[in-house]
């Protein structure tokens, strides 16, 4: 039996030309470490480079043996996963952290704190006996997506950089819409921290999250931005400087009511299959504000937002995408960028500055 504070190294059976995704497991439960290790080690494209029940030991090991993906429990004796997370990202800057914790169900505050600090994604740690085939597949899919950028040979050669489109000569900035998914919470917090508080344009946010996380998420955005942030529960008139967040069980759509903009929740099947989905938000922005709309697409898996971005650009608005280097998963921004819809492809802090430059005089308090 391995002591809690020691590192046990093991390896998956990766015998192909491409390097396997290197995974470290950090969990204080020996049973969980053993089960997760067996799941991962059975895959030819993955290798477990270490497993430990202590954040302190994990930090020491990562300094010697980098990982592409770290599976991190939050609730552990000693330092704990939440306090160790910034140090993990500092010691191993190229790795992606997947929070695997029982706190992801009831402890939304802990989980969202980890995501806003830089964790790429989160999933529930099942109780004993719940490591079924569905869980195994979900875990492996997340590791593959997050580990894809971690080491050479994991992807086919990249095409030429996407071509930027000329920025539409937009009218006064009436509304900003931000869409994000995996890795997007950290990017969103960075963007909002760097956005000038004097910018008065209301901000709409569609982030893929469960409904029971939304209240805590709104509080985090308030802390990051210094603005009021509210989860949409019914028709809501937009106010200068406010942040309105799509609920976890409905889309956020915009309509014009006389001289004001009103956000409504709406439940219908979006082409992406996501609920909430970025596409309906962008499409309704295109219909109601046209050239006065600015859409931002941050880190996320899949293509949600690409259809709505096309509608928004065709209506005279503009789209900015997060760049690959700063994205945990360059899926949603890539879909927009490679469709030629983005007028700029930047990291979140630079997106904030571009928004400030983009805004007309009427968008400032």
mmCIF file of C-alpha atoms in Angstrom:
data_model
loop_
_atom_site.group_PDB
_atom_site.id
_atom_site.type_symbol
_atom_site.label_atom_id
_atom_site.label_comp_id
_atom_site.label_asym_id
_atom_site.label_seq_id
_atom_site.Cartn_x
_atom_site.Cartn_y
_atom_site.Cartn_z
ATOM 1 C CA UNK A 1 0.000 0.000 0.000
ATOM 2 C CA UNK A 2 1.339 3.440 -0.924
ATOM 3 C CA UNK A 3 1.531 6.094 1.767
ATOM 4 C CA UNK A 4 -0.641 9.140 1.185
ATOM 5 C CA UNK A 5 2.237 11.562 0.725
ATOM 6 C CA UNK A 6 4.308 9.576 -1.753
ATOM 7 C CA UNK A 7 4.226 9.532 -5.518
ATOM 8 C CA UNK A 8 3.596 6.279 -7.314
ATOM 9 C CA UNK A 9 4.585 6.392 -10.969
ATOM 10 C CA UNK A 10 2.942 4.182 -13.554
ATOM 11 C CA UNK A 11 2.496 4.231 -17.291
ATOM 12 C CA UNK A 12 -0.127 3.439 -19.869
ATOM 13 C CA UNK A 13 0.563 1.277 -22.829
ATOM 14 C CA UNK A 14 1.334 3.928 -25.403
ATOM 15 C CA UNK A 15 3.412 2.289 -28.107
ATOM 16 C CA UNK A 16 2.484 4.457 -31.079
ATOM 17 C CA UNK A 17 4.602 7.170 -32.653
ATOM 18 C CA UNK A 18 2.770 10.011 -30.934
ATOM 19 C CA UNK A 19 3.604 10.752 -27.320
ATOM 20 C CA UNK A 20 0.862 9.773 -24.889
ATOM 21 C CA UNK A 21 -0.995 12.353 -22.840
ATOM 22 C CA UNK A 22 0.742 12.467 -19.466
ATOM 23 C CA UNK A 23 -1.685 12.410 -16.542
ATOM 24 C CA UNK A 24 -1.115 12.978 -12.831
ATOM 25 C CA UNK A 25 -3.778 11.931 -10.287
ATOM 26 C CA UNK A 26 -3.992 13.909 -7.038
ATOM 27 C CA UNK A 27 -6.590 12.518 -4.622
ATOM 28 C CA UNK A 28 -6.387 11.531 -0.955
ATOM 29 C CA UNK A 29 -8.461 8.384 -1.519
ATOM 30 C CA UNK A 30 -6.373 5.325 -2.393
ATOM 31 C CA UNK A 31 -9.446 3.689 -3.941
ATOM 32 C CA UNK A 32 -10.089 6.647 -6.221
ATOM 33 C CA UNK A 33 -6.436 6.883 -7.234
ATOM 34 C CA UNK A 34 -6.394 3.179 -8.058
ATOM 35 C CA UNK A 35 -9.623 3.220 -10.082
ATOM 36 C CA UNK A 36 -8.718 6.360 -12.045
ATOM 37 C CA UNK A 37 -5.263 4.969 -12.736
ATOM 38 C CA UNK A 38 -6.688 1.708 -14.112
ATOM 39 C CA UNK A 39 -9.097 3.591 -16.390
ATOM 40 C CA UNK A 40 -6.360 5.829 -17.804
ATOM 41 C CA UNK A 41 -3.564 3.250 -18.023
ATOM 42 C CA UNK A 42 -5.721 1.004 -20.204
ATOM 43 C CA UNK A 43 -5.646 3.634 -22.977
ATOM 44 C CA UNK A 44 -2.847 3.543 -25.541
ATOM 45 C CA UNK A 45 -2.791 7.319 -25.930
ATOM 46 C CA UNK A 46 -2.448 8.081 -22.196
ATOM 47 C CA UNK A 47 0.117 7.454 -19.477
ATOM 48 C CA UNK A 48 -0.176 7.972 -15.727
ATOM 49 C CA UNK A 49 3.068 9.699 -14.711
ATOM 50 C CA UNK A 50 2.196 9.917 -11.034
ATOM 51 C CA UNK A 51 -0.507 9.493 -8.422
ATOM 52 C CA UNK A 52 -0.520 10.918 -4.933
ATOM 53 C CA UNK A 53 -2.842 11.801 -2.078
ATOM 54 C CA UNK A 54 -1.094 15.054 -1.197
ATOM 55 C CA UNK A 55 -0.986 18.412 -2.992
ATOM 56 C CA UNK A 56 2.445 19.076 -1.507
ATOM 57 C CA UNK A 57 3.864 15.875 -2.987
ATOM 58 C CA UNK A 58 2.185 16.584 -6.310
ATOM 59 C CA UNK A 59 3.902 19.967 -6.529
ATOM 60 C CA UNK A 60 7.296 18.398 -5.867
ATOM 61 C CA UNK A 61 6.675 15.731 -8.492
ATOM 62 C CA UNK A 62 5.471 18.185 -11.154
ATOM 63 C CA UNK A 63 8.677 20.160 -10.729
ATOM 64 C CA UNK A 64 10.547 17.025 -11.825
ATOM 65 C CA UNK A 65 8.053 15.344 -14.172
ATOM 66 C CA UNK A 66 5.609 17.656 -15.978
ATOM 67 C CA UNK A 67 2.111 16.438 -16.829
ATOM 68 C CA UNK A 68 -0.257 17.427 -19.613
ATOM 69 C CA UNK A 69 -3.380 16.912 -17.487
ATOM 70 C CA UNK A 70 -3.668 16.929 -13.689
ATOM 71 C CA UNK A 71 -6.738 15.309 -12.113
ATOM 72 C CA UNK A 72 -7.125 17.298 -8.896
ATOM 73 C CA UNK A 73 -9.306 16.708 -5.857
ATOM 74 C CA UNK A 74 -10.189 19.888 -3.972
ATOM 75 C CA UNK A 75 -10.848 18.543 -0.498
ATOM 76 C CA UNK A 76 -7.645 16.988 0.853
ATOM 77 C CA UNK A 77 -5.649 17.187 4.091
ATOM 78 C CA UNK A 78 -2.858 19.735 4.187
ATOM 79 C CA UNK A 79 -2.696 22.385 1.498
ATOM 80 C CA UNK A 80 -5.803 21.193 -0.350
ATOM 81 C CA UNK A 81 -6.445 21.298 -4.067
ATOM 82 C CA UNK A 82 -7.859 24.817 -4.252
ATOM 83 C CA UNK A 83 -4.803 26.393 -2.630
ATOM 84 C CA UNK A 84 -2.435 24.206 -4.645
ATOM 85 C CA UNK A 85 -4.027 25.040 -8.007
ATOM 86 C CA UNK A 86 -2.210 28.352 -8.704
ATOM 87 C CA UNK A 87 1.103 26.750 -7.761
ATOM 88 C CA UNK A 88 0.420 23.769 -10.045
ATOM 89 C CA UNK A 89 -0.201 26.120 -12.965
ATOM 90 C CA UNK A 90 2.932 28.083 -12.121
ATOM 91 C CA UNK A 91 5.194 25.044 -11.813
ATOM 92 C CA UNK A 92 3.677 23.314 -14.843
ATOM 93 C CA UNK A 93 2.433 26.154 -17.084
ATOM 94 C CA UNK A 94 1.564 23.950 -20.036
ATOM 95 C CA UNK A 95 -0.680 21.554 -18.126
ATOM 96 C CA UNK A 96 -4.465 21.582 -17.846
ATOM 97 C CA UNK A 97 -6.167 20.904 -14.529
ATOM 98 C CA UNK A 98 -9.354 18.845 -14.423
ATOM 99 C CA UNK A 99 -11.029 19.142 -11.028
ATOM 100 C CA UNK A 100 -12.412 15.721 -10.037
ATOM 101 C CA UNK A 101 -14.095 16.240 -6.696
ATOM 102 C CA UNK A 102 -17.190 15.376 -4.698
ATOM 103 C CA UNK A 103 -17.497 19.121 -4.139
ATOM 104 C CA UNK A 104 -18.487 19.624 -7.758
ATOM 105 C CA UNK A 105 -22.076 18.634 -6.948
ATOM 106 C CA UNK A 106 -22.867 20.514 -3.726
ATOM 107 C CA UNK A 107 -19.879 22.858 -3.445
ATOM 108 C CA UNK A 108 -20.400 25.148 -6.399
ATOM 109 C CA UNK A 109 -18.455 27.892 -4.652
ATOM 110 C CA UNK A 110 -15.306 25.757 -4.351
ATOM 111 C CA UNK A 111 -15.615 24.451 -7.884
ATOM 112 C CA UNK A 112 -16.171 27.864 -9.467
ATOM 113 C CA UNK A 113 -13.319 29.294 -7.425
ATOM 114 C CA UNK A 114 -11.096 26.629 -8.986
ATOM 115 C CA UNK A 115 -12.402 27.334 -12.486
ATOM 116 C CA UNK A 116 -11.936 31.092 -12.106
ATOM 117 C CA UNK A 117 -8.405 30.511 -10.777
ATOM 118 C CA UNK A 118 -7.424 28.563 -13.882
ATOM 119 C CA UNK A 119 -8.776 25.010 -13.734
ATOM 120 C CA UNK A 120 -9.839 24.036 -17.235
ATOM 121 C CA UNK A 121 -12.842 21.848 -16.438
ATOM 122 C CA UNK A 122 -14.610 19.959 -13.688
ATOM 123 C CA UNK A 123 -16.436 16.701 -13.234
ATOM 124 C CA UNK A 124 -17.996 14.897 -10.313
ATOM 125 C CA UNK A 125 -16.010 12.251 -8.463
ATOM 126 C CA UNK A 126 -18.442 9.347 -8.134
ATOM 127 C CA UNK A 127 -18.890 7.503 -4.913
ATOM 128 C CA UNK A 128 -17.592 3.959 -4.622
ATOM 129 C CA UNK A 129 -19.406 1.706 -7.094
ATOM 130 C CA UNK A 130 -20.372 4.561 -9.455
ATOM 131 C CA UNK A 131 -17.352 4.331 -11.776
ATOM 132 C CA UNK A 132 -19.467 2.904 -14.605
ATOM 133 C CA UNK A 133 -18.871 2.853 -18.363
ATOM 134 C CA UNK A 134 -20.570 6.229 -18.908
ATOM 135 C CA UNK A 135 -18.294 7.823 -16.336
ATOM 136 C CA UNK A 136 -15.230 6.155 -17.861
ATOM 137 C CA UNK A 137 -16.060 7.490 -21.312
ATOM 138 C CA UNK A 138 -16.763 11.006 -19.999
ATOM 139 C CA UNK A 139 -13.480 11.076 -18.091
ATOM 140 C CA UNK A 140 -11.428 9.867 -21.048
ATOM 141 C CA UNK A 141 -13.072 12.347 -23.395
ATOM 142 C CA UNK A 142 -12.205 15.257 -21.108
ATOM 143 C CA UNK A 143 -8.610 14.110 -20.716
ATOM 144 C CA UNK A 144 -8.205 13.748 -24.480
ATOM 145 C CA UNK A 145 -9.616 17.202 -25.178
ATOM 146 C CA UNK A 146 -7.553 18.906 -22.486
ATOM 147 C CA UNK A 147 -4.382 16.956 -23.255
ATOM 148 C CA UNK A 148 -4.485 17.584 -26.976
ATOM 149 C CA UNK A 149 -2.386 20.737 -26.705
ATOM 150 C CA UNK A 150 -0.112 19.405 -24.003
ATOM 151 C CA UNK A 151 2.645 17.770 -26.003
ATOM 152 C CA UNK A 152 4.048 17.451 -29.532
ATOM 153 C CA UNK A 153 2.475 14.954 -31.857
ATOM 154 C CA UNK A 154 -0.962 15.057 -30.259
ATOM 155 C CA UNK A 155 -2.563 16.765 -33.223
ATOM 156 C CA UNK A 156 -2.210 16.878 -36.978
ATOM 157 C CA UNK A 157 -0.172 19.817 -38.363
ATOM 158 C CA UNK A 158 -2.105 23.051 -38.059
ATOM 159 C CA UNK A 159 -3.389 24.930 -41.085
ATOM 160 C CA UNK A 160 -2.349 28.501 -41.783
ATOM 161 C CA UNK A 161 -3.504 31.053 -39.202
ATOM 162 C CA UNK A 162 -7.124 32.142 -39.709
ATOM 163 C CA UNK A 163 -7.694 35.214 -41.825
ATOM 164 C CA UNK A 164 -9.111 38.190 -39.944
ATOM 165 C CA UNK A 165 -12.057 39.991 -41.458
ATOM 166 C CA UNK A 166 -12.180 43.763 -41.611
ATOM 167 C CA UNK A 167 -14.077 45.221 -38.682
ATOM 168 C CA UNK A 168 -17.575 46.325 -39.578
ATOM 169 C CA UNK A 169 -18.007 50.049 -39.201
ATOM 170 C CA UNK A 170 -20.409 49.633 -36.344
ATOM 171 C CA UNK A 171 -22.638 52.272 -34.827
ATOM 172 C CA UNK A 172 -22.603 53.140 -31.120
ATOM 173 C CA UNK A 173 -21.984 50.048 -29.006
ATOM 174 C CA UNK A 174 -25.366 49.030 -27.556
ATOM 175 C CA UNK A 175 -24.611 45.591 -26.148
ATOM 176 C CA UNK A 176 -21.745 43.130 -25.626
ATOM 177 C CA UNK A 177 -22.449 39.385 -25.717
ATOM 178 C CA UNK A 178 -19.910 36.870 -24.376
ATOM 179 C CA UNK A 179 -20.129 33.121 -24.957
ATOM 180 C CA UNK A 180 -17.907 30.529 -23.285
ATOM 181 C CA UNK A 181 -17.652 26.918 -22.165
ATOM 182 C CA UNK A 182 -14.719 24.749 -21.013
ATOM 183 C CA UNK A 183 -11.975 27.013 -19.657
ATOM 184 C CA UNK A 184 -14.144 30.053 -20.240
ATOM 185 C CA UNK A 185 -14.727 31.071 -16.618
ATOM 186 C CA UNK A 186 -11.081 31.932 -16.036
ATOM 187 C CA UNK A 187 -10.913 33.760 -19.374
ATOM 188 C CA UNK A 188 -14.116 35.661 -18.618
ATOM 189 C CA UNK A 189 -12.860 36.785 -15.200
ATOM 190 C CA UNK A 190 -9.584 37.990 -16.739
ATOM 191 C CA UNK A 191 -11.483 39.903 -19.427
ATOM 192 C CA UNK A 192 -13.833 41.567 -16.942
ATOM 193 C CA UNK A 193 -11.018 42.525 -14.571
ATOM 194 C CA UNK A 194 -9.323 44.371 -17.440
ATOM 195 C CA UNK A 195 -12.462 46.016 -18.842
ATOM 196 C CA UNK A 196 -12.708 49.701 -17.869
ATOM 197 C CA UNK A 197 -15.499 50.160 -15.329
ATOM 198 C CA UNK A 198 -16.584 53.352 -17.070
ATOM 199 C CA UNK A 199 -17.761 51.321 -20.050
ATOM 200 C CA UNK A 200 -21.540 51.525 -19.813
ATOM 201 C CA UNK A 201 -22.627 49.041 -22.497
ATOM 202 C CA UNK A 202 -24.592 46.176 -20.895
ATOM 203 C CA UNK A 203 -22.968 42.741 -21.038
ATOM 204 C CA UNK A 204 -24.773 39.461 -21.768
ATOM 205 C CA UNK A 205 -23.073 36.205 -20.744
ATOM 206 C CA UNK A 206 -23.846 32.664 -21.861
ATOM 207 C CA UNK A 207 -21.580 30.207 -20.045
ATOM 208 C CA UNK A 208 -22.177 26.454 -20.167
ATOM 209 C CA UNK A 209 -22.854 25.665 -16.501
ATOM 210 C CA UNK A 210 -25.491 23.788 -14.482
ATOM 211 C CA UNK A 211 -28.337 25.868 -13.085
ATOM 212 C CA UNK A 212 -27.309 25.335 -9.455
ATOM 213 C CA UNK A 213 -23.942 26.991 -10.134
ATOM 214 C CA UNK A 214 -25.346 30.232 -11.519
ATOM 215 C CA UNK A 215 -25.858 32.263 -8.342
ATOM 216 C CA UNK A 216 -22.249 31.674 -7.267
ATOM 217 C CA UNK A 217 -21.085 32.367 -10.826
ATOM 218 C CA UNK A 218 -22.882 35.734 -10.801
ATOM 219 C CA UNK A 219 -21.174 36.644 -7.539
ATOM 220 C CA UNK A 220 -17.778 35.794 -9.022
ATOM 221 C CA UNK A 221 -18.421 38.009 -12.039
ATOM 222 C CA UNK A 222 -19.401 40.865 -9.742
ATOM 223 C CA UNK A 223 -16.112 40.523 -7.864
ATOM 224 C CA UNK A 224 -14.114 40.366 -11.097
ATOM 225 C CA UNK A 225 -15.854 43.263 -12.829
ATOM 226 C CA UNK A 226 -17.079 45.635 -10.122
ATOM 227 C CA UNK A 227 -20.465 45.563 -11.870
ATOM 228 C CA UNK A 228 -23.877 44.254 -10.920
ATOM 229 C CA UNK A 229 -24.384 40.715 -12.274
ATOM 230 C CA UNK A 230 -27.751 38.975 -12.265
ATOM 231 C CA UNK A 231 -28.929 35.581 -13.470
ATOM 232 C CA UNK A 232 -31.864 35.932 -15.834
ATOM 233 C CA UNK A 233 -35.041 34.596 -14.227
ATOM 234 C CA UNK A 234 -37.670 36.442 -16.283
ATOM 235 C CA UNK A 235 -37.926 39.460 -18.604
ATOM 236 C CA UNK A 236 -35.229 41.943 -17.591
ATOM 237 C CA UNK A 237 -34.582 45.409 -19.020
ATOM 238 C CA UNK A 238 -30.893 46.015 -19.626
ATOM 239 C CA UNK A 239 -29.276 48.768 -17.600
ATOM 240 C CA UNK A 240 -25.989 50.569 -18.305
ATOM 241 C CA UNK A 241 -23.022 48.682 -16.944
ATOM 242 C CA UNK A 242 -25.018 45.613 -15.905
ATOM 243 C CA UNK A 243 -24.147 41.960 -16.552
ATOM 244 C CA UNK A 244 -27.036 39.604 -17.362
ATOM 245 C CA UNK A 245 -26.310 35.863 -17.276
ATOM 246 C CA UNK A 246 -28.195 33.102 -19.076
ATOM 247 C CA UNK A 247 -29.669 30.641 -16.564
ATOM 248 C CA UNK A 248 -28.424 27.071 -16.657
ATOM 249 C CA UNK A 249 -31.732 25.772 -18.021
ATOM 250 C CA UNK A 250 -32.658 28.379 -20.670
ATOM 251 C CA UNK A 251 -31.168 30.497 -23.447
ATOM 252 C CA UNK A 252 -30.802 34.260 -23.125
ATOM 253 C CA UNK A 253 -32.462 36.112 -25.994
ATOM 254 C CA UNK A 254 -32.722 39.844 -26.570
ATOM 255 C CA UNK A 255 -35.658 41.911 -27.839
ATOM 256 C CA UNK A 256 -36.359 45.607 -28.259
ATOM 257 C CA UNK A 257 -39.288 47.073 -26.376
ATOM 258 C CA UNK A 258 -39.864 50.669 -27.505
ATOM 259 C CA UNK A 259 -36.628 52.459 -26.560
ATOM 260 C CA UNK A 260 -35.114 49.794 -24.336
ATOM 261 C CA UNK A 261 -33.501 46.374 -24.676
ATOM 262 C CA UNK A 262 -35.048 43.482 -22.749
ATOM 263 C CA UNK A 263 -33.499 40.062 -22.084
ATOM 264 C CA UNK A 264 -35.790 37.029 -21.898
ATOM 265 C CA UNK A 265 -35.196 33.366 -20.995
ATOM 266 C CA UNK A 266 -36.210 30.941 -23.734
ATOM 267 C CA UNK A 267 -36.251 27.145 -23.860
ATOM 268 C CA UNK A 268 -35.985 25.447 -27.242
ATOM 269 C CA UNK A 269 -33.559 23.079 -28.932
ATOM 270 C CA UNK A 270 -30.604 24.968 -30.342
ATOM 271 C CA UNK A 271 -28.580 23.543 -33.266
ATOM 272 C CA UNK A 272 -25.573 23.019 -30.983
ATOM 273 C CA UNK A 273 -27.651 20.979 -28.534
ATOM 274 C CA UNK A 274 -26.415 23.198 -25.692
ATOM 275 C CA UNK A 275 -28.697 24.706 -23.069
ATOM 276 C CA UNK A 276 -27.970 27.531 -22.667
ATOM 277 C CA UNK A 277 -26.550 28.104 -26.127
ATOM 278 C CA UNK A 278 -24.518 31.047 -27.410
ATOM 279 C CA UNK A 279 -26.156 30.934 -30.859
ATOM 280 C CA UNK A 280 -29.611 32.237 -29.824
ATOM 281 C CA UNK A 281 -28.007 35.060 -27.842
ATOM 282 C CA UNK A 282 -25.917 36.214 -30.816
ATOM 283 C CA UNK A 283 -28.822 35.790 -33.243
ATOM 284 C CA UNK A 284 -31.142 37.896 -31.101
ATOM 285 C CA UNK A 285 -28.423 40.541 -30.719
ATOM 286 C CA UNK A 286 -28.174 40.659 -34.517
ATOM 287 C CA UNK A 287 -31.943 41.099 -34.862
ATOM 288 C CA UNK A 288 -32.307 43.800 -32.213
ATOM 289 C CA UNK A 289 -29.085 45.834 -32.322
ATOM 290 C CA UNK A 290 -27.350 44.935 -35.609
ATOM 291 C CA UNK A 291 -24.329 47.196 -36.006
ATOM 292 C CA UNK A 292 -24.490 48.096 -32.319
ATOM 293 C CA UNK A 293 -23.619 44.551 -31.216
ATOM 294 C CA UNK A 294 -20.244 43.097 -30.290
ATOM 295 C CA UNK A 295 -19.867 39.343 -29.731
ATOM 296 C CA UNK A 296 -16.986 37.686 -27.873
ATOM 297 C CA UNK A 297 -16.252 33.935 -28.098
ATOM 298 C CA UNK A 298 -14.036 32.528 -25.348
ATOM 299 C CA UNK A 299 -12.543 29.107 -24.621
ATOM 300 C CA UNK A 300 -14.872 26.156 -25.073
ATOM 301 C CA UNK A 301 -15.394 22.765 -26.648
ATOM 302 C CA UNK A 302 -17.436 22.381 -29.839
ATOM 303 C CA UNK A 303 -18.887 24.985 -32.196
ATOM 304 C CA UNK A 304 -21.577 26.718 -30.150
ATOM 305 C CA UNK A 305 -21.700 30.372 -31.172
ATOM 306 C CA UNK A 306 -20.504 29.956 -34.765
ATOM 307 C CA UNK A 307 -23.988 30.130 -36.328
ATOM 308 C CA UNK A 308 -25.004 33.114 -34.226
ATOM 309 C CA UNK A 309 -21.713 34.838 -34.968
ATOM 310 C CA UNK A 310 -22.473 34.591 -38.681
ATOM 311 C CA UNK A 311 -25.864 36.241 -38.132
ATOM 312 C CA UNK A 312 -24.320 38.980 -36.030
ATOM 313 C CA UNK A 313 -21.612 39.813 -38.580
ATOM 314 C CA UNK A 314 -24.124 39.765 -41.446
ATOM 315 C CA UNK A 315 -26.238 42.281 -39.499
ATOM 316 C CA UNK A 316 -23.288 44.688 -39.237
ATOM 317 C CA UNK A 317 -21.941 43.702 -35.821
ATOM 318 C CA UNK A 318 -18.486 42.415 -34.933
ATOM 319 C CA UNK A 319 -16.959 39.281 -33.405
ATOM 320 C CA UNK A 320 -13.755 38.868 -31.395
ATOM 321 C CA UNK A 321 -12.365 35.399 -30.578
ATOM 322 C CA UNK A 322 -9.974 34.235 -27.881
ATOM 323 C CA UNK A 323 -6.624 33.084 -29.232
ATOM 324 C CA UNK A 324 -5.443 29.480 -29.114
ATOM 325 C CA UNK A 325 -2.467 30.013 -26.813
ATOM 326 C CA UNK A 326 -4.610 31.336 -23.957
ATOM 327 C CA UNK A 327 -7.549 28.941 -24.460
ATOM 328 C CA UNK A 328 -7.929 25.753 -22.446
ATOM 329 C CA UNK A 329 -9.900 24.328 -25.380
ATOM 330 C CA UNK A 330 -9.736 26.164 -28.690
ATOM 331 C CA UNK A 331 -12.987 24.782 -30.068
ATOM 332 C CA UNK A 332 -15.635 27.501 -30.000
ATOM 333 C CA UNK A 333 -13.195 30.339 -30.782
ATOM 334 C CA UNK A 334 -11.569 28.269 -33.503
ATOM 335 C CA UNK A 335 -14.913 27.634 -35.216
ATOM 336 C CA UNK A 336 -15.506 31.377 -35.397
ATOM 337 C CA UNK A 337 -11.950 32.240 -36.382
ATOM 338 C CA UNK A 338 -11.639 29.638 -39.134
ATOM 339 C CA UNK A 339 -14.999 30.731 -40.564
ATOM 340 C CA UNK A 340 -13.473 34.162 -41.181
ATOM 341 C CA UNK A 341 -15.899 35.882 -38.805
ATOM 342 C CA UNK A 342 -13.475 37.347 -36.263
ATOM 343 C CA UNK A 343 -12.079 40.847 -36.628
ATOM 344 C CA UNK A 344 -9.545 40.097 -33.884
ATOM 345 C CA UNK A 345 -8.116 36.953 -32.196
ATOM 346 C CA UNK A 346 -6.617 37.863 -28.840
ATOM 347 C CA UNK A 347 -6.040 36.719 -25.233
ATOM 348 C CA UNK A 348 -8.717 37.831 -22.741
ATOM 349 C CA UNK A 349 -6.853 40.834 -21.319
ATOM 350 C CA UNK A 350 -6.209 42.164 -24.817
ATOM 351 C CA UNK A 351 -9.854 41.526 -25.760
ATOM 352 C CA UNK A 352 -10.831 43.868 -22.927
ATOM 353 C CA UNK A 353 -8.608 46.590 -24.349
ATOM 354 C CA UNK A 354 -9.983 46.005 -27.852
ATOM 355 C CA UNK A 355 -13.538 46.373 -26.517
ATOM 356 C CA UNK A 356 -12.557 49.688 -24.952
ATOM 357 C CA UNK A 357 -11.109 50.910 -28.251
ATOM 358 C CA UNK A 358 -14.123 49.548 -30.165
ATOM 359 C CA UNK A 359 -16.702 51.342 -27.988
ATOM 360 C CA UNK A 360 -18.080 54.629 -29.258
ATOM 361 C CA UNK A 361 -18.520 57.705 -27.093
ATOM 362 C CA UNK A 362 -22.063 56.696 -26.180
ATOM 363 C CA UNK A 363 -20.825 53.486 -24.565
ATOM 364 C CA UNK A 364 -19.024 55.282 -21.737
ATOM 365 C CA UNK A 365 -20.489 56.556 -18.468
#
